[in-house]
Short mmCIF file of C-alpha atoms in Angstrom, two decimals:
data_model
loop_
_atom_site.label_atom_id
_atom_site.label_comp_id
_atom_site.label_asym_id
_atom_site.label_seq_id
_atom_site.Cartn_x
_atom_site.Cartn_y
_atom_site.Cartn_z
CA UNK A 1 63.05 124.03 73.95
CA UNK A 2 62.64 121.81 70.89
CA UNK A 3 65.55 119.69 69.75
CA UNK A 4 67.33 118.78 66.55
CA UNK A 5 69.12 115.42 66.60
CA UNK A 6 72.47 114.87 64.99
CA UNK A 7 73.83 111.33 64.77
CA UNK A 8 77.54 111.12 64.07
CA UNK A 9 77.07 107.57 62.80
CA UNK A 10 74.92 108.98 59.96
CA UNK A 11 77.95 110.96 58.84
CA UNK A 12 80.45 108.12 59.23
CA UNK A 13 81.04 104.93 61.21
CA UNK A 14 84.76 105.60 61.23
CA UNK A 15 85.56 109.19 62.22
CA UNK A 16 88.93 110.28 60.91
CA UNK A 17 91.72 112.77 61.58
CA UNK A 18 91.64 116.52 62.21
CA UNK A 19 91.86 118.06 58.74
CA UNK A 20 90.33 117.27 55.37
CA UNK A 21 93.77 117.12 53.76
CA UNK A 22 94.76 114.29 56.13
CA UNK A 23 92.03 111.80 55.23
CA UNK A 24 88.31 111.40 54.64
CA UNK A 25 85.71 111.88 57.39
CA UNK A 26 87.80 114.39 59.25
CA UNK A 27 86.66 116.61 62.10
CA UNK A 28 86.98 119.64 59.87
CA UNK A 29 84.77 118.07 57.21
CA UNK A 30 82.19 117.00 59.78
CA UNK A 31 82.07 120.53 61.13
CA UNK A 32 81.62 122.19 57.78
CA UNK A 33 79.15 119.73 56.30
CA UNK A 34 77.09 118.78 59.35
CA UNK A 35 77.74 120.58 62.59
CA UNK A 36 77.90 124.17 61.41
CA UNK A 37 74.64 124.06 59.38
CA UNK A 38 72.84 122.15 62.13
CA UNK A 39 73.92 124.52 64.84
CA UNK A 40 73.08 127.54 62.70
CA UNK A 41 69.57 126.14 62.32
CA UNK A 42 69.34 125.69 66.09
CA UNK A 43 70.32 129.31 66.71
CA UNK A 44 67.89 130.66 64.12
CA UNK A 45 64.99 128.48 65.27
CA UNK A 46 65.97 128.69 68.96
CA UNK A 47 66.34 124.94 69.34
CA UNK A 48 68.63 122.60 71.19
CA UNK A 49 71.07 120.32 69.38
CA UNK A 50 71.33 116.74 70.65
CA UNK A 51 74.45 115.07 69.36
CA UNK A 52 74.54 111.26 69.48
CA UNK A 53 78.10 110.01 69.64
CA UNK A 54 77.46 106.26 69.95
CA UNK A 55 77.41 103.90 67.01
CA UNK A 56 80.84 104.66 65.58
CA UNK A 57 84.02 102.58 65.79
CA UNK A 58 85.67 105.18 68.00
CA UNK A 59 86.93 108.76 67.96
CA UNK A 60 90.37 110.11 67.42
CA UNK A 61 90.55 113.01 69.90
CA UNK A 62 91.61 115.37 67.13
CA UNK A 63 88.36 114.72 65.24
CA UNK A 64 86.24 115.86 68.18
CA UNK A 65 88.60 118.67 69.11
CA UNK A 66 88.50 120.13 65.62
CA UNK A 67 84.75 119.76 65.11
CA UNK A 68 83.55 121.07 68.47
CA UNK A 69 86.45 123.48 68.87
CA UNK A 70 85.55 125.23 65.65
CA UNK A 71 81.94 125.31 66.77
CA UNK A 72 82.96 127.21 69.91
CA UNK A 73 85.30 129.42 67.88
CA UNK A 74 82.47 130.42 65.54
CA UNK A 75 79.51 130.65 67.91
CA UNK A 76 81.05 131.28 71.39
CA UNK A 77 81.23 128.91 74.32
CA UNK A 78 78.14 130.25 76.06
CA UNK A 79 75.98 129.73 72.97
CA UNK A 80 77.33 126.21 72.43
CA UNK A 81 76.90 125.23 76.09
CA UNK A 82 73.36 126.58 76.01
CA UNK A 83 72.32 124.53 72.99
CA UNK A 84 74.49 121.44 72.61
CA UNK A 85 73.67 118.25 74.52
CA UNK A 86 75.80 115.14 74.08
CA UNK A 87 74.08 111.78 74.25
CA UNK A 88 76.39 108.81 74.78
CA UNK A 89 76.80 105.68 76.82
CA UNK A 90 80.13 104.58 75.36
CA UNK A 91 82.09 107.79 74.89
CA UNK A 92 81.47 109.55 78.19
CA UNK A 93 85.11 110.43 78.64
CA UNK A 94 85.23 111.99 75.17
CA UNK A 95 82.19 114.02 76.09
CA UNK A 96 83.82 115.21 79.32
CA UNK A 97 87.00 116.06 77.46
CA UNK A 98 85.11 118.18 74.92
CA UNK A 99 83.33 120.12 77.66
CA UNK A 100 86.28 120.51 80.01
CA UNK A 101 89.19 120.91 77.60
CA UNK A 102 88.06 121.73 74.07
CA UNK A 103 85.48 124.37 74.99
CA UNK A 104 87.80 126.53 77.15
CA UNK A 105 90.78 126.20 74.79
CA UNK A 106 88.84 127.27 71.72
CA UNK A 107 86.95 130.00 73.58
CA UNK A 108 90.33 131.49 74.46
CA UNK A 109 91.34 131.34 70.80
CA UNK A 110 88.08 133.11 69.90
CA UNK A 111 88.61 135.82 72.50
CA UNK A 112 92.22 136.30 71.40
CA UNK A 113 91.02 136.50 67.76
CA UNK A 114 93.60 133.86 66.93
CA UNK A 115 93.67 132.86 63.28
CA UNK A 116 92.77 129.18 62.96
CA UNK A 117 94.13 126.85 60.34
CA UNK A 118 91.86 125.27 57.74
CA UNK A 119 92.65 123.01 54.83
CA UNK A 120 93.62 125.26 51.89
CA UNK A 121 91.20 123.55 49.48
CA UNK A 122 88.34 124.93 51.58
CA UNK A 123 89.24 128.51 50.77
CA UNK A 124 86.12 130.43 49.86
CA UNK A 125 83.75 128.07 51.66
CA UNK A 126 81.13 130.03 53.56
CA UNK A 127 80.16 129.09 57.09
CA UNK A 128 77.96 130.67 59.72
CA UNK A 129 79.26 132.32 62.85
CA UNK A 130 78.44 134.88 65.52
CA UNK A 131 80.66 137.93 65.23
CA UNK A 132 82.08 140.08 68.04
CA UNK A 133 78.93 142.21 68.09
CA UNK A 134 76.76 139.15 68.66
CA UNK A 135 75.29 139.10 65.14
CA UNK A 136 74.70 135.84 63.30
CA UNK A 137 76.56 136.27 60.02
CA UNK A 138 78.38 134.30 57.36
CA UNK A 139 82.12 134.24 57.06
CA UNK A 140 84.44 132.94 54.43
CA UNK A 141 87.19 130.47 55.27
CA UNK B 1 83.06 88.33 147.44
CA UNK B 2 85.39 88.17 144.45
CA UNK B 3 88.53 90.28 144.87
CA UNK B 4 90.45 92.18 142.23
CA UNK B 5 92.97 89.47 141.44
CA UNK B 6 90.19 86.96 140.73
CA UNK B 7 88.49 89.44 138.48
CA UNK B 8 91.67 90.18 136.58
CA UNK B 9 92.35 86.46 136.16
CA UNK B 10 88.81 85.97 134.86
CA UNK B 11 89.15 88.87 132.48
CA UNK B 12 92.49 87.49 131.34
CA UNK B 13 90.86 84.20 130.39
CA UNK B 14 88.16 85.93 128.36
CA UNK B 15 90.64 88.19 126.64
CA UNK B 16 92.82 85.24 125.67
CA UNK B 17 89.82 83.30 124.34
CA UNK B 18 88.51 86.30 122.45
CA UNK B 19 91.76 87.33 120.80
CA UNK B 20 92.76 83.73 120.18
CA UNK B 21 89.57 83.16 118.25
CA UNK B 22 89.76 86.55 116.63
CA UNK B 23 93.22 86.07 115.17
CA UNK B 24 93.13 82.40 114.30
CA UNK B 25 89.65 82.18 112.85
CA UNK B 26 88.42 85.57 111.79
CA UNK B 27 91.56 86.89 110.17
CA UNK B 28 92.50 83.60 108.53
CA UNK B 29 89.04 83.22 106.99
CA UNK B 30 88.96 86.84 105.89
CA UNK B 31 92.47 86.69 104.41
CA UNK B 32 91.70 83.48 102.54
CA UNK B 33 88.62 85.07 100.98
CA UNK B 34 90.48 88.27 100.09
CA UNK B 35 93.41 86.30 98.66
CA UNK B 36 91.14 84.48 96.20
CA UNK B 37 89.67 87.76 95.00
CA UNK B 38 93.10 89.36 94.73
CA UNK B 39 94.45 86.45 92.69
CA UNK B 40 91.52 86.71 90.32
CA UNK B 41 91.94 90.45 89.75
CA UNK B 42 95.73 90.25 89.50
CA UNK B 43 95.29 87.67 86.76
CA UNK B 44 92.76 89.94 84.99
CA UNK B 45 95.17 92.85 85.35
CA UNK B 46 97.92 90.79 83.73
CA UNK B 47 95.64 90.09 80.77
CA UNK B 48 95.00 93.82 80.37
CA UNK B 49 98.71 94.52 80.62
CA UNK B 50 99.38 91.98 77.90
CA UNK B 51 96.84 93.61 75.58
CA UNK B 52 98.37 97.03 76.22
CA UNK B 53 101.89 95.68 75.65
CA UNK B 54 100.82 94.17 72.32
CA UNK B 55 99.14 97.42 71.33
CA UNK B 56 102.21 99.55 72.03
CA UNK B 57 104.58 96.97 70.58
CA UNK B 58 102.65 96.95 67.30
CA UNK B 59 102.81 100.73 67.10
CA UNK B 60 106.52 100.83 67.83
CA UNK B 61 107.28 98.07 65.31
CA UNK B 62 105.29 99.83 62.58
CA UNK B 63 102.65 97.10 62.43
CA UNK B 64 99.79 99.40 63.39
CA UNK B 65 98.07 102.34 61.72
CA UNK B 66 96.43 105.56 62.86
CA UNK B 67 93.00 104.05 62.29
CA UNK B 68 93.81 100.96 64.34
CA UNK B 69 95.09 103.19 67.15
CA UNK B 70 91.90 105.25 67.09
CA UNK B 71 89.49 102.31 67.04
CA UNK B 72 91.37 99.87 69.28
CA UNK B 73 90.32 101.08 72.70
CA UNK B 74 86.50 100.98 72.37
CA UNK B 75 86.77 97.22 71.72
CA UNK B 76 88.24 96.56 75.17
CA UNK B 77 86.95 99.58 77.06
CA UNK B 78 83.88 97.83 78.46
CA UNK B 79 85.90 94.97 79.91
CA UNK B 80 88.32 97.46 81.52
CA UNK B 81 85.48 99.49 83.02
CA UNK B 82 83.91 96.30 84.35
CA UNK B 83 87.26 95.21 85.75
CA UNK B 84 87.64 98.53 87.57
CA UNK B 85 84.10 98.44 88.93
CA UNK B 86 84.37 94.83 90.09
CA UNK B 87 87.69 95.41 91.77
CA UNK B 88 86.43 98.44 93.63
CA UNK B 89 83.39 96.52 94.77
CA UNK B 90 85.62 93.86 96.32
CA UNK B 91 88.59 95.89 97.58
CA UNK B 92 89.00 99.48 98.78
CA UNK B 93 91.35 100.56 95.96
CA UNK B 94 92.47 104.17 96.20
CA UNK B 95 93.80 104.83 92.76
CA UNK B 96 92.72 106.54 89.54
CA UNK B 97 90.50 104.37 87.36
CA UNK B 98 92.44 102.26 84.90
CA UNK B 99 89.97 103.23 82.17
CA UNK B 100 90.61 106.91 82.88
CA UNK B 101 94.37 106.69 82.51
CA UNK B 102 94.26 104.54 79.35
CA UNK B 103 91.68 106.83 77.78
CA UNK B 104 93.73 109.92 78.60
CA UNK B 105 96.90 108.39 77.16
CA UNK B 106 95.13 107.29 73.98
CA UNK B 107 93.56 110.70 73.64
CA UNK B 108 97.04 112.25 73.76
CA UNK B 109 98.26 109.75 71.16
CA UNK B 110 95.37 110.32 68.73
CA UNK B 111 95.90 114.09 69.05
CA UNK B 112 99.51 113.69 67.99
CA UNK B 113 100.23 115.59 64.81
CA UNK B 114 102.35 112.91 63.15
CA UNK B 115 99.69 110.27 63.71
CA UNK B 116 97.06 112.60 62.20
CA UNK B 117 99.25 113.49 59.24
CA UNK B 118 99.68 109.80 58.42
CA UNK B 119 96.08 108.88 58.99
CA UNK B 120 95.46 107.50 55.52
CA UNK B 121 98.47 105.16 55.57
CA UNK B 122 97.90 101.44 56.00
CA UNK B 123 100.92 101.03 58.24
CA UNK B 124 102.40 103.68 60.43
CA UNK B 125 106.17 103.96 60.62
CA UNK B 126 107.07 106.30 63.41
CA UNK B 127 109.64 109.07 63.24
CA UNK B 128 112.07 109.51 66.13
CA UNK B 129 110.04 112.16 67.98
CA UNK B 130 106.78 110.24 67.75
CA UNK B 131 108.55 107.06 68.79
CA UNK B 132 109.89 108.80 71.91
CA UNK B 133 106.44 110.24 72.54
CA UNK B 134 104.83 106.77 72.33
CA UNK B 135 107.51 105.24 74.59
CA UNK B 136 106.94 107.98 77.17
CA UNK B 137 103.20 107.23 77.15
CA UNK B 138 103.85 103.50 77.49
CA UNK B 139 106.11 104.22 80.45
CA UNK B 140 103.31 106.14 82.18
CA UNK B 141 100.90 103.22 81.73
CA UNK B 142 103.51 100.65 82.83
CA UNK B 143 104.26 102.59 86.01
CA UNK B 144 100.58 102.97 86.72
CA UNK B 145 99.97 99.23 86.21
CA UNK B 146 102.89 98.35 88.50
CA UNK B 147 101.55 100.55 91.26
CA UNK B 148 98.06 99.23 90.67
CA UNK B 149 99.28 95.64 90.94
CA UNK B 150 101.16 96.35 94.17
CA UNK B 151 98.13 98.05 95.66
CA UNK B 152 95.81 95.18 94.74
CA UNK B 153 98.25 92.71 96.25
CA UNK B 154 98.85 94.62 99.48
CA UNK B 155 95.48 96.11 100.23
CA UNK B 156 93.39 94.88 103.15
CA UNK B 157 89.77 93.93 102.70
CA UNK B 158 86.97 96.33 103.55
CA UNK B 159 86.16 96.54 107.28
CA UNK B 160 83.60 94.09 108.67
CA UNK B 161 80.86 96.75 108.83
CA UNK B 162 81.29 97.55 105.13
CA UNK B 163 81.40 93.86 104.19
CA UNK B 164 78.24 93.05 106.12
CA UNK B 165 76.45 96.09 104.70
CA UNK B 166 77.54 95.12 101.19
CA UNK B 167 76.36 91.53 101.57
CA UNK B 168 73.02 92.81 102.92
CA UNK B 169 72.67 95.06 99.86
CA UNK B 170 73.41 92.17 97.49
CA UNK B 171 71.12 89.78 99.37
CA UNK B 172 68.34 92.37 99.34
CA UNK B 173 68.51 92.46 95.55
CA UNK B 174 68.45 88.65 95.47
CA UNK B 175 65.39 88.39 97.71
CA UNK B 176 63.66 91.21 95.84
CA UNK B 177 64.26 90.26 92.21
CA UNK B 178 64.92 86.51 92.31
CA UNK B 179 62.86 85.28 95.24
CA UNK B 180 60.26 88.09 95.01
CA UNK B 181 60.00 88.33 98.80
CA UNK B 182 57.73 90.93 100.32
CA UNK B 183 60.35 92.11 102.80
CA UNK B 184 63.69 91.56 101.08
CA UNK B 185 65.64 93.83 103.43
CA UNK B 186 64.51 91.94 106.52
CA UNK B 187 65.30 88.61 104.86
CA UNK B 188 68.75 89.87 103.91
CA UNK B 189 69.42 91.11 107.44
CA UNK B 190 68.31 87.77 108.89
CA UNK B 191 70.54 85.85 106.50
CA UNK B 192 73.44 88.08 107.38
CA UNK B 193 72.75 87.48 111.08
CA UNK B 194 72.62 83.69 110.68
CA UNK B 195 75.80 83.72 108.60
CA UNK B 196 77.65 85.82 111.14
CA UNK B 197 76.03 84.55 114.34
CA UNK B 198 79.34 83.08 115.57
CA UNK B 199 81.02 86.46 115.29
CA UNK B 200 78.03 88.29 116.73
CA UNK B 201 77.81 85.95 119.74
CA UNK B 202 81.53 86.32 120.33
CA UNK B 203 81.27 90.08 120.27
CA UNK B 204 78.26 90.02 122.59
CA UNK B 205 80.14 87.74 125.02
CA UNK B 206 83.14 90.05 124.94
CA UNK B 207 80.99 93.12 125.58
CA UNK B 208 79.05 91.26 128.30
CA UNK B 209 82.30 90.25 130.01
CA UNK B 210 83.53 93.80 129.95
CA UNK B 211 80.30 95.17 131.44
CA UNK B 212 80.20 92.41 134.08
CA UNK B 213 83.76 93.14 135.02
CA UNK B 214 83.04 96.83 135.41
CA UNK B 215 79.97 96.16 137.59
CA UNK B 216 81.75 93.60 139.78
CA UNK B 217 84.77 95.79 140.15
CA UNK B 218 82.68 98.78 141.16
CA UNK B 219 80.70 96.79 143.74
CA UNK B 220 83.67 95.01 145.27
CA UNK B 221 85.81 98.09 145.73
CA UNK B 222 83.06 100.61 146.13
CA UNK B 223 84.19 102.52 143.07
CA UNK B 224 87.71 103.12 144.33
CA UNK B 225 91.03 102.19 142.81
CA UNK B 226 92.98 102.89 146.00
CA UNK B 227 92.75 99.33 147.28
CA UNK B 228 90.68 100.05 150.39
CA UNK B 229 91.98 103.54 151.04
CA UNK B 230 89.30 106.05 150.09
CA UNK B 231 90.21 109.36 148.49
CA UNK B 232 89.89 112.60 150.42
CA UNK B 233 86.66 113.43 148.60
CA UNK B 234 85.21 110.07 149.58
CA UNK B 235 86.28 110.53 153.22
CA UNK B 236 84.64 113.92 153.37
CA UNK B 237 81.47 112.76 151.66
CA UNK B 238 81.08 109.70 153.81
CA UNK B 239 81.96 111.54 156.96
CA UNK B 240 79.29 114.11 156.25
CA UNK B 241 76.82 111.40 155.38
CA UNK B 242 77.46 109.82 158.75
CA UNK B 243 76.48 113.11 160.40
CA UNK B 244 79.87 114.47 161.42
CA UNK B 245 80.20 118.13 161.99
CA UNK B 246 81.73 120.00 159.06
CA UNK B 247 84.32 121.54 161.35
CA UNK B 248 85.47 118.12 162.50
CA UNK B 249 85.99 117.02 158.94
CA UNK B 250 87.89 120.21 158.09
CA UNK B 251 90.08 119.73 161.13
CA UNK B 252 90.68 116.14 160.14
CA UNK B 253 92.13 117.33 156.84
CA UNK B 254 93.98 120.37 158.24
CA UNK B 255 95.77 118.36 160.93
CA UNK B 256 97.14 116.04 158.31
CA UNK B 257 95.81 113.14 160.29
CA UNK B 258 93.78 111.92 157.43
CA UNK B 259 96.12 109.04 156.65
CA UNK B 260 95.83 107.73 160.24
CA UNK B 261 92.24 108.56 160.83
CA UNK B 262 91.22 107.12 157.52
CA UNK B 263 91.37 103.62 158.84
CA UNK B 264 88.00 103.95 160.57
CA UNK B 265 86.49 105.10 157.30
CA UNK B 266 87.40 101.96 155.37
CA UNK B 267 84.41 100.41 153.62
CA UNK B 268 84.55 97.32 155.83
CA UNK B 269 84.14 99.39 159.04
CA UNK B 270 80.72 100.78 158.28
#
């Protein structure tokens, strides 16, 4: 399977908080601007997404939880686990925490059809997701 | 022929020599080496504790910010991981990795809603709930560090087999990558042997003494612990070997005359 590389350091060297309303370079912003389009491309082109975590100053846990949690919420855990590969030497514990904590928590929220919170200013923004019937569609925040 | 009391006296001498050497030399040398390592790592642990204390103190006093909290740990993470790895190489620590607990605590802190809400602020003044939350996290780390310190101080060194194997591994790397020897493993084993030859010789002497004692004891007393009086099985076996009729032997046992008759069966009489 071919790969698409996504370097977090190209987005920012200083990842921020959870939501856009809290500060710049948030997990929510990273998801909407980078992760969601990249992953959508991977699904359409049947590719793997390699995410490089190293090179930043550090990660607030909420940044990673929001970004990768929303990814699972929109595309399902199985699809994310099938395609996403984390590459890191420094943030191995963050990587483990995403896989072992974020993935199951957000998969449960997806299965329970729980409504997730987004920054109000994003209302109307369109993002890609896989619906309950397994179809790749767009949804509006 | 040496009798049992001589043998026991001889064994006593060897045992005293062996244990005397064992306790005075071996343990004192091993403890001195372990003590030096422990002192080094306890000092390193104190440095880490000081950094953590400063970190938490700054947060509690409002001198820190959400950004500083988020980016603080990666700057010292490598030294903490190296500390953990080095310590576990030297001592058999049975505790969660220090890096793991700090990372988990900091992850909980950076997930905190108040800290996220105030992410853009240059200095973070905590509300009561967040302050209590931070204090509770500091308490967890303090308790962990206390237990860690006690364990480092009290723990015994790895057993001799592990230590020798470890030094062979390290020497093998030295002979392979520094000296470029063709047979680094053999060189490492030989070095380990020459370094420990005193201990090895002592062990061999001790084992030799034990084997010699067993052989001498068996020969002197013909395998019996009854001080000259053979057991019933021995009487029967030897009697049959001598050519006695089976009925005579049976009668000997039935008539309960074994204890009297046994005298003629003593090892010295045949």
